Tab-separated table of C-alpha atoms in Angstrom:
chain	number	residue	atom	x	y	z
Q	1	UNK	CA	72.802	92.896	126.689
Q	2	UNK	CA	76.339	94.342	127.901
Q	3	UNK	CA	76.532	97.388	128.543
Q	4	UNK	CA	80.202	97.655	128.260
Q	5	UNK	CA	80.367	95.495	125.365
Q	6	UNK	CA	83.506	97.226	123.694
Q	7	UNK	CA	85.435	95.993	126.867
Q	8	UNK	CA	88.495	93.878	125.160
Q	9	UNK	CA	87.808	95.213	121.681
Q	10	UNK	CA	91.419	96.774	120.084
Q	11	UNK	CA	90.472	99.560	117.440
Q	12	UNK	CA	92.911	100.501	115.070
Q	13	UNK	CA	93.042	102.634	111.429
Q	14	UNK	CA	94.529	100.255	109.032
Q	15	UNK	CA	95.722	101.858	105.413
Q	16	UNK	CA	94.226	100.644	102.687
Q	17	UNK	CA	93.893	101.654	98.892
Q	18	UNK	CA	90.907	103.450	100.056
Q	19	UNK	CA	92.501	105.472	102.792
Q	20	UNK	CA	92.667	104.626	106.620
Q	21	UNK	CA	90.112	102.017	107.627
Q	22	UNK	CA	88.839	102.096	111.465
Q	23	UNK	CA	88.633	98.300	112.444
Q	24	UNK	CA	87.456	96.952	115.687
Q	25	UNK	CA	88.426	93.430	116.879
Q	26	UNK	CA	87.779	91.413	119.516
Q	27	UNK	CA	86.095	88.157	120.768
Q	28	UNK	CA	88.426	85.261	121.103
Q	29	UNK	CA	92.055	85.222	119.412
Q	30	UNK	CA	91.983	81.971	118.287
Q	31	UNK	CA	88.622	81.486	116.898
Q	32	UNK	CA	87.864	81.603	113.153
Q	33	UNK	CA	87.230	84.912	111.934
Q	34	UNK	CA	83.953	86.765	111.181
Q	35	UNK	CA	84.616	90.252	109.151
Q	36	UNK	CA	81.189	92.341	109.486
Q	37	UNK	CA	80.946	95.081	106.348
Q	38	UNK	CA	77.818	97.709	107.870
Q	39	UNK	CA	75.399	98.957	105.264
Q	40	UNK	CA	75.942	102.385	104.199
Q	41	UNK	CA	75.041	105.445	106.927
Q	42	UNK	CA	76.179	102.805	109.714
Q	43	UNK	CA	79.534	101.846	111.401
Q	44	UNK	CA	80.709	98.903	112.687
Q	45	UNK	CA	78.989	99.242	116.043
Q	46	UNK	CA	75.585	98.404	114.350
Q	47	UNK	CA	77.002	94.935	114.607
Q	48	UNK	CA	76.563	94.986	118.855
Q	49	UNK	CA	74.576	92.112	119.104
Q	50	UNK	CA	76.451	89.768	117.151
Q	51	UNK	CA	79.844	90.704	118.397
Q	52	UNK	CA	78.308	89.377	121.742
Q	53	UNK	CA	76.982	86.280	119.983
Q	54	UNK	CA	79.658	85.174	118.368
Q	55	UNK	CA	82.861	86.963	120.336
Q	56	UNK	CA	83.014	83.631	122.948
Q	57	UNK	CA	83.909	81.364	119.708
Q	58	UNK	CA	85.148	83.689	117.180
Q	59	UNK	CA	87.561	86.147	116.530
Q	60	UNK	CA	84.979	89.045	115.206
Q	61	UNK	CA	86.399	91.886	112.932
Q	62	UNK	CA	84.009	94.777	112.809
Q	63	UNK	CA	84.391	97.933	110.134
Q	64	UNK	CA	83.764	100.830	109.882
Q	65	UNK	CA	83.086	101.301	106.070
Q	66	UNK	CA	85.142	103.605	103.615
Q	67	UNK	CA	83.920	107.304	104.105
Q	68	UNK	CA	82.094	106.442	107.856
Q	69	UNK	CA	82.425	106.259	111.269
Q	70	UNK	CA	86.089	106.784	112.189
Q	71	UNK	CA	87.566	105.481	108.666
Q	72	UNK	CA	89.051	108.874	106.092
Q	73	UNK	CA	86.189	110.337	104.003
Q	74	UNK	CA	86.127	109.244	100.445
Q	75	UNK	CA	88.020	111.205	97.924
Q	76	UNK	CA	86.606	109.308	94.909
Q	77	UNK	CA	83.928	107.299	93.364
Q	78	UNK	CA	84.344	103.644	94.412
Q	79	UNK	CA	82.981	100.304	93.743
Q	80	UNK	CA	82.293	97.003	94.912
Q	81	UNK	CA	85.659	95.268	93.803
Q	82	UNK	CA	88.076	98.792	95.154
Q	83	UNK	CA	86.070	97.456	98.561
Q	84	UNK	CA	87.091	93.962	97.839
Q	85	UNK	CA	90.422	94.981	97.370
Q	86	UNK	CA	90.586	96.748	100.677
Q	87	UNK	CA	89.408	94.021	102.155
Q	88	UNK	CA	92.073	91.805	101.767
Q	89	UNK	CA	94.367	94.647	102.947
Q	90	UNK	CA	92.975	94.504	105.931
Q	91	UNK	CA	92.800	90.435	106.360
Q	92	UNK	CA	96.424	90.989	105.496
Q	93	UNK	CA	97.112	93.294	108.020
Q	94	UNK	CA	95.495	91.451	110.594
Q	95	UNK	CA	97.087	87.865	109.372
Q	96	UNK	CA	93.910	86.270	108.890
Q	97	UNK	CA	93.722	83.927	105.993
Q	98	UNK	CA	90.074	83.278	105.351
Q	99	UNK	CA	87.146	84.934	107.079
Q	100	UNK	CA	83.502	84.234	107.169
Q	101	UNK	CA	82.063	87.463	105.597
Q	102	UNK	CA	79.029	88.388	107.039
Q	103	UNK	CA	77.203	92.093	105.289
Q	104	UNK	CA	74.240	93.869	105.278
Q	105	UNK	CA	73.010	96.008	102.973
Q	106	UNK	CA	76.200	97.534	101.480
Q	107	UNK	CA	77.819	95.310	102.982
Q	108	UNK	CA	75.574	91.988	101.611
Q	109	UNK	CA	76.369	93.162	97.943
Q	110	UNK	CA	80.030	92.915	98.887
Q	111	UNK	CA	79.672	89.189	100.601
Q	112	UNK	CA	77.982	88.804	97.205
Q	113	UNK	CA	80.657	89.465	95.569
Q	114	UNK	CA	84.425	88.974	97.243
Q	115	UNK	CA	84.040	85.236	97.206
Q	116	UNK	CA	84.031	85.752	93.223
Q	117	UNK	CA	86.925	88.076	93.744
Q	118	UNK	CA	88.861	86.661	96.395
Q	119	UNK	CA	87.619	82.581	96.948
Q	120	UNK	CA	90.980	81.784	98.506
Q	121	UNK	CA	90.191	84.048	101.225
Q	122	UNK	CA	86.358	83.441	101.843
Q	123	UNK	CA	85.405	80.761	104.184
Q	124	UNK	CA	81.562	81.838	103.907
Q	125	UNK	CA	80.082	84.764	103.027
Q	126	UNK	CA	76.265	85.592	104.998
Q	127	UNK	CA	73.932	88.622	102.699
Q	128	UNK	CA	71.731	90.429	104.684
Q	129	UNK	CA	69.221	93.106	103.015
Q	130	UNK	CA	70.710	92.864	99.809
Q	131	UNK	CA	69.873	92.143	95.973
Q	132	UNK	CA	72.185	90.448	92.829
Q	133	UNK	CA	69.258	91.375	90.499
Q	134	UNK	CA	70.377	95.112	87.934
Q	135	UNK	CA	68.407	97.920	88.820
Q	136	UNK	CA	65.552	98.783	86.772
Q	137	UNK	CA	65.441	102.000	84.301
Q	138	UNK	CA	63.353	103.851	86.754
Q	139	UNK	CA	65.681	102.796	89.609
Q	140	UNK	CA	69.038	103.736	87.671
Q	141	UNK	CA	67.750	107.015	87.077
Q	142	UNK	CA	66.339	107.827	90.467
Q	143	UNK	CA	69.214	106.843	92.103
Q	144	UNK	CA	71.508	108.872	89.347
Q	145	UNK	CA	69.247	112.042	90.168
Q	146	UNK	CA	69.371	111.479	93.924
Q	147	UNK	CA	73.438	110.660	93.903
Q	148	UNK	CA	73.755	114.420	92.042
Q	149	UNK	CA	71.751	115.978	94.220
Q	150	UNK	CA	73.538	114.975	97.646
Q	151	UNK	CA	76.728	115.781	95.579
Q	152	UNK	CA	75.804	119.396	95.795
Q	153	UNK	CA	75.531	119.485	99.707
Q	154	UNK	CA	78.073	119.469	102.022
Q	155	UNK	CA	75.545	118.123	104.785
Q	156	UNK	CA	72.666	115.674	104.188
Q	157	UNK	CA	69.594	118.117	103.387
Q	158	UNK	CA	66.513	117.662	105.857
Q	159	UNK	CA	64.495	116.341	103.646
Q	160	UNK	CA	66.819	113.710	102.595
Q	161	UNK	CA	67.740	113.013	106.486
Q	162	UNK	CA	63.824	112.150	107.289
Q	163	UNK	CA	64.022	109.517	104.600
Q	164	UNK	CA	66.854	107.953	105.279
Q	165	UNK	CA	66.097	108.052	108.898
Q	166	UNK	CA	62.477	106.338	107.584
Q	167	UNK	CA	64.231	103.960	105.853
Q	168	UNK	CA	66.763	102.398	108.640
Q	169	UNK	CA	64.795	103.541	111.884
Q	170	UNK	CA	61.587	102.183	111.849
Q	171	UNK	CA	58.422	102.484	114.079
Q	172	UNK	CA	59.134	98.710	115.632
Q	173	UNK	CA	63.111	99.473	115.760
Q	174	UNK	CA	62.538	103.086	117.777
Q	175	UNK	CA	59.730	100.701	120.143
Q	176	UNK	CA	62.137	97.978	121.009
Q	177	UNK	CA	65.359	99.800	120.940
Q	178	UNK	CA	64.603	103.240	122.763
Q	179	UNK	CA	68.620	103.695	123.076
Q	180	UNK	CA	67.897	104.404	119.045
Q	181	UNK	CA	65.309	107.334	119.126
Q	182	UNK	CA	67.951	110.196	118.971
Q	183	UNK	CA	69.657	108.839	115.496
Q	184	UNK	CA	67.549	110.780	113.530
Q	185	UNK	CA	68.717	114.035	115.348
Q	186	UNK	CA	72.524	112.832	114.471
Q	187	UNK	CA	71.199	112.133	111.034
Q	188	UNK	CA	69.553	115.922	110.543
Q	189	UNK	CA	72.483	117.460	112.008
Q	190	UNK	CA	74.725	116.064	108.872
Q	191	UNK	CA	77.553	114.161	109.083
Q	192	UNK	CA	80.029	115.933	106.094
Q	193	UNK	CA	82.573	113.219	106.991
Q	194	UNK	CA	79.883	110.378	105.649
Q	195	UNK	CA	79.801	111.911	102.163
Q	196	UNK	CA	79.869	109.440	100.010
Q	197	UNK	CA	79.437	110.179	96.103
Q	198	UNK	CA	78.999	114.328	97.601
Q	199	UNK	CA	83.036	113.738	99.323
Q	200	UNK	CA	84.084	112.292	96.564
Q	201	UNK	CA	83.535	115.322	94.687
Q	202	UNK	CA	84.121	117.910	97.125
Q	203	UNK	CA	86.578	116.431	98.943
Q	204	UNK	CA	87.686	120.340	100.225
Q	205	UNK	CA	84.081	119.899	102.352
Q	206	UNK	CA	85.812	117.174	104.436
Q	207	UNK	CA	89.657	118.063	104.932
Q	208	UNK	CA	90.654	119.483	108.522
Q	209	UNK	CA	87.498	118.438	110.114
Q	210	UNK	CA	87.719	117.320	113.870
Q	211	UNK	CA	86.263	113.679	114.377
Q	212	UNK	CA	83.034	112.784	114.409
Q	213	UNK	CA	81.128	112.967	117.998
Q	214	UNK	CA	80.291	109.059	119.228
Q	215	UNK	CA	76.580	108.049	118.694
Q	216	UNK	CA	74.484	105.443	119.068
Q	217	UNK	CA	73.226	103.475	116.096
Q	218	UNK	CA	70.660	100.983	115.586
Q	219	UNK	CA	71.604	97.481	115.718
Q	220	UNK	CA	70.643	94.462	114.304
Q	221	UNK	CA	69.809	91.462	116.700
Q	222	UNK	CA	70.161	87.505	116.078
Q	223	UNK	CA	67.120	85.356	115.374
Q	224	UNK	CA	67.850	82.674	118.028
Q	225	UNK	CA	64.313	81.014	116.904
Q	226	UNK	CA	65.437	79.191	114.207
């Protein structure tokens, strides 16, 4: 792994419809180009291990989603297509044509659906940890109840903080990647910029706020056994 793998990368804020987006680009110029979309409560540098992968034949595009990392907080409700839409702002703004979509999580339900959207600009789209089945009763409602209650805090709550850091940091993860044990102490300290559905609705929360302190993240690696 390189330590220095941001070495080469260019980082710029782009504007989109959805407020400045922090991009990070890199690998080589001339290569076809692979756009990586994070899952939500992650950046762009959760995609570490593929940059390196695929940064020696493509030209790799990673973002930092709407409302995280380094990109402006949210100031409204948004949805898959107002993503899409940004999206090709920011394939417009760096001249690329088509890209090879690649998503996880958040960002999987997005490669699900910008090729629908957008097929003149989609070379391939890759879904990672993501579903195109509707959401159960029980689901829409839990997720309703949980969306209002993070609305009403400026910070993630501790409670909610050990879940999510259950959910995306698990007991194999924290073994294998030790450089990953101190996101759940980033996590519990709250992150008002990454508000989501909570900035949307108080954006006052999030206005004049220095940026957010550089931290590591966990990071997905390539399967080279297939």
């Amino acid at each position: 792994m390189t330590t220095n793998w941001l070495e080469g990368v260019t980082e710029k804020l782009i504007p989109t419809s959805l407020g400045l987006i922090n991009v990070r680009v890199g690998g080589r110029c001339d290569g076809p180009a692979m756009v990586c979309w994070p899952s939500l409560m992650m950046d762009g540098t959760m995609w570490q291990y593929q940059y390196e992968y695929f940064a020696p034949t493509h030209r790799v595009v990673l973002i930092d989603s709407p409302g995280h990392g380094r990109s402006d907080a949210l100031r409204k409700i948004i949805d898959l297509k107002d993503c899409s839409a940004a999206l090709v702002e920011i394939l417009d703004a760096l001249d690329i044509d088509k890209c090879v979509l690649v998503g996880n999580s958040w960002g999987g339900m997005l490669a699900g659906v910008f090729p629908a959207y957008y097929p003149q600009r989609t070379a391939a789209a890759v879904g990672i940890n993501c579903t195109a089945s509707l959401p159960t009763t029980v689901e829409s409602v839990w997720a309703s109840a949980l969306s209002t209650f993070l609305s009403l805090h400026a910070k993630m709550p501790p409670l909610a903080a050990k879940a999510a850091k259950a959910a995306f940091v698990g007991p194999t993860a924290e073994a294998t990647n030790p450089e990953i044990r101190g996101v759940h102490q980033v996590r519990s300290a709250g992150r008002p910029e990454v508000g989501g559905v909570g900035a949307a609705q108080h954006p006052h929360r999030t206005q004049g706020r220095a940026p957010p302190p550089e931290h590591h993240q966990e990071r997905a690696r390539p399967d080279h056994r297939r």
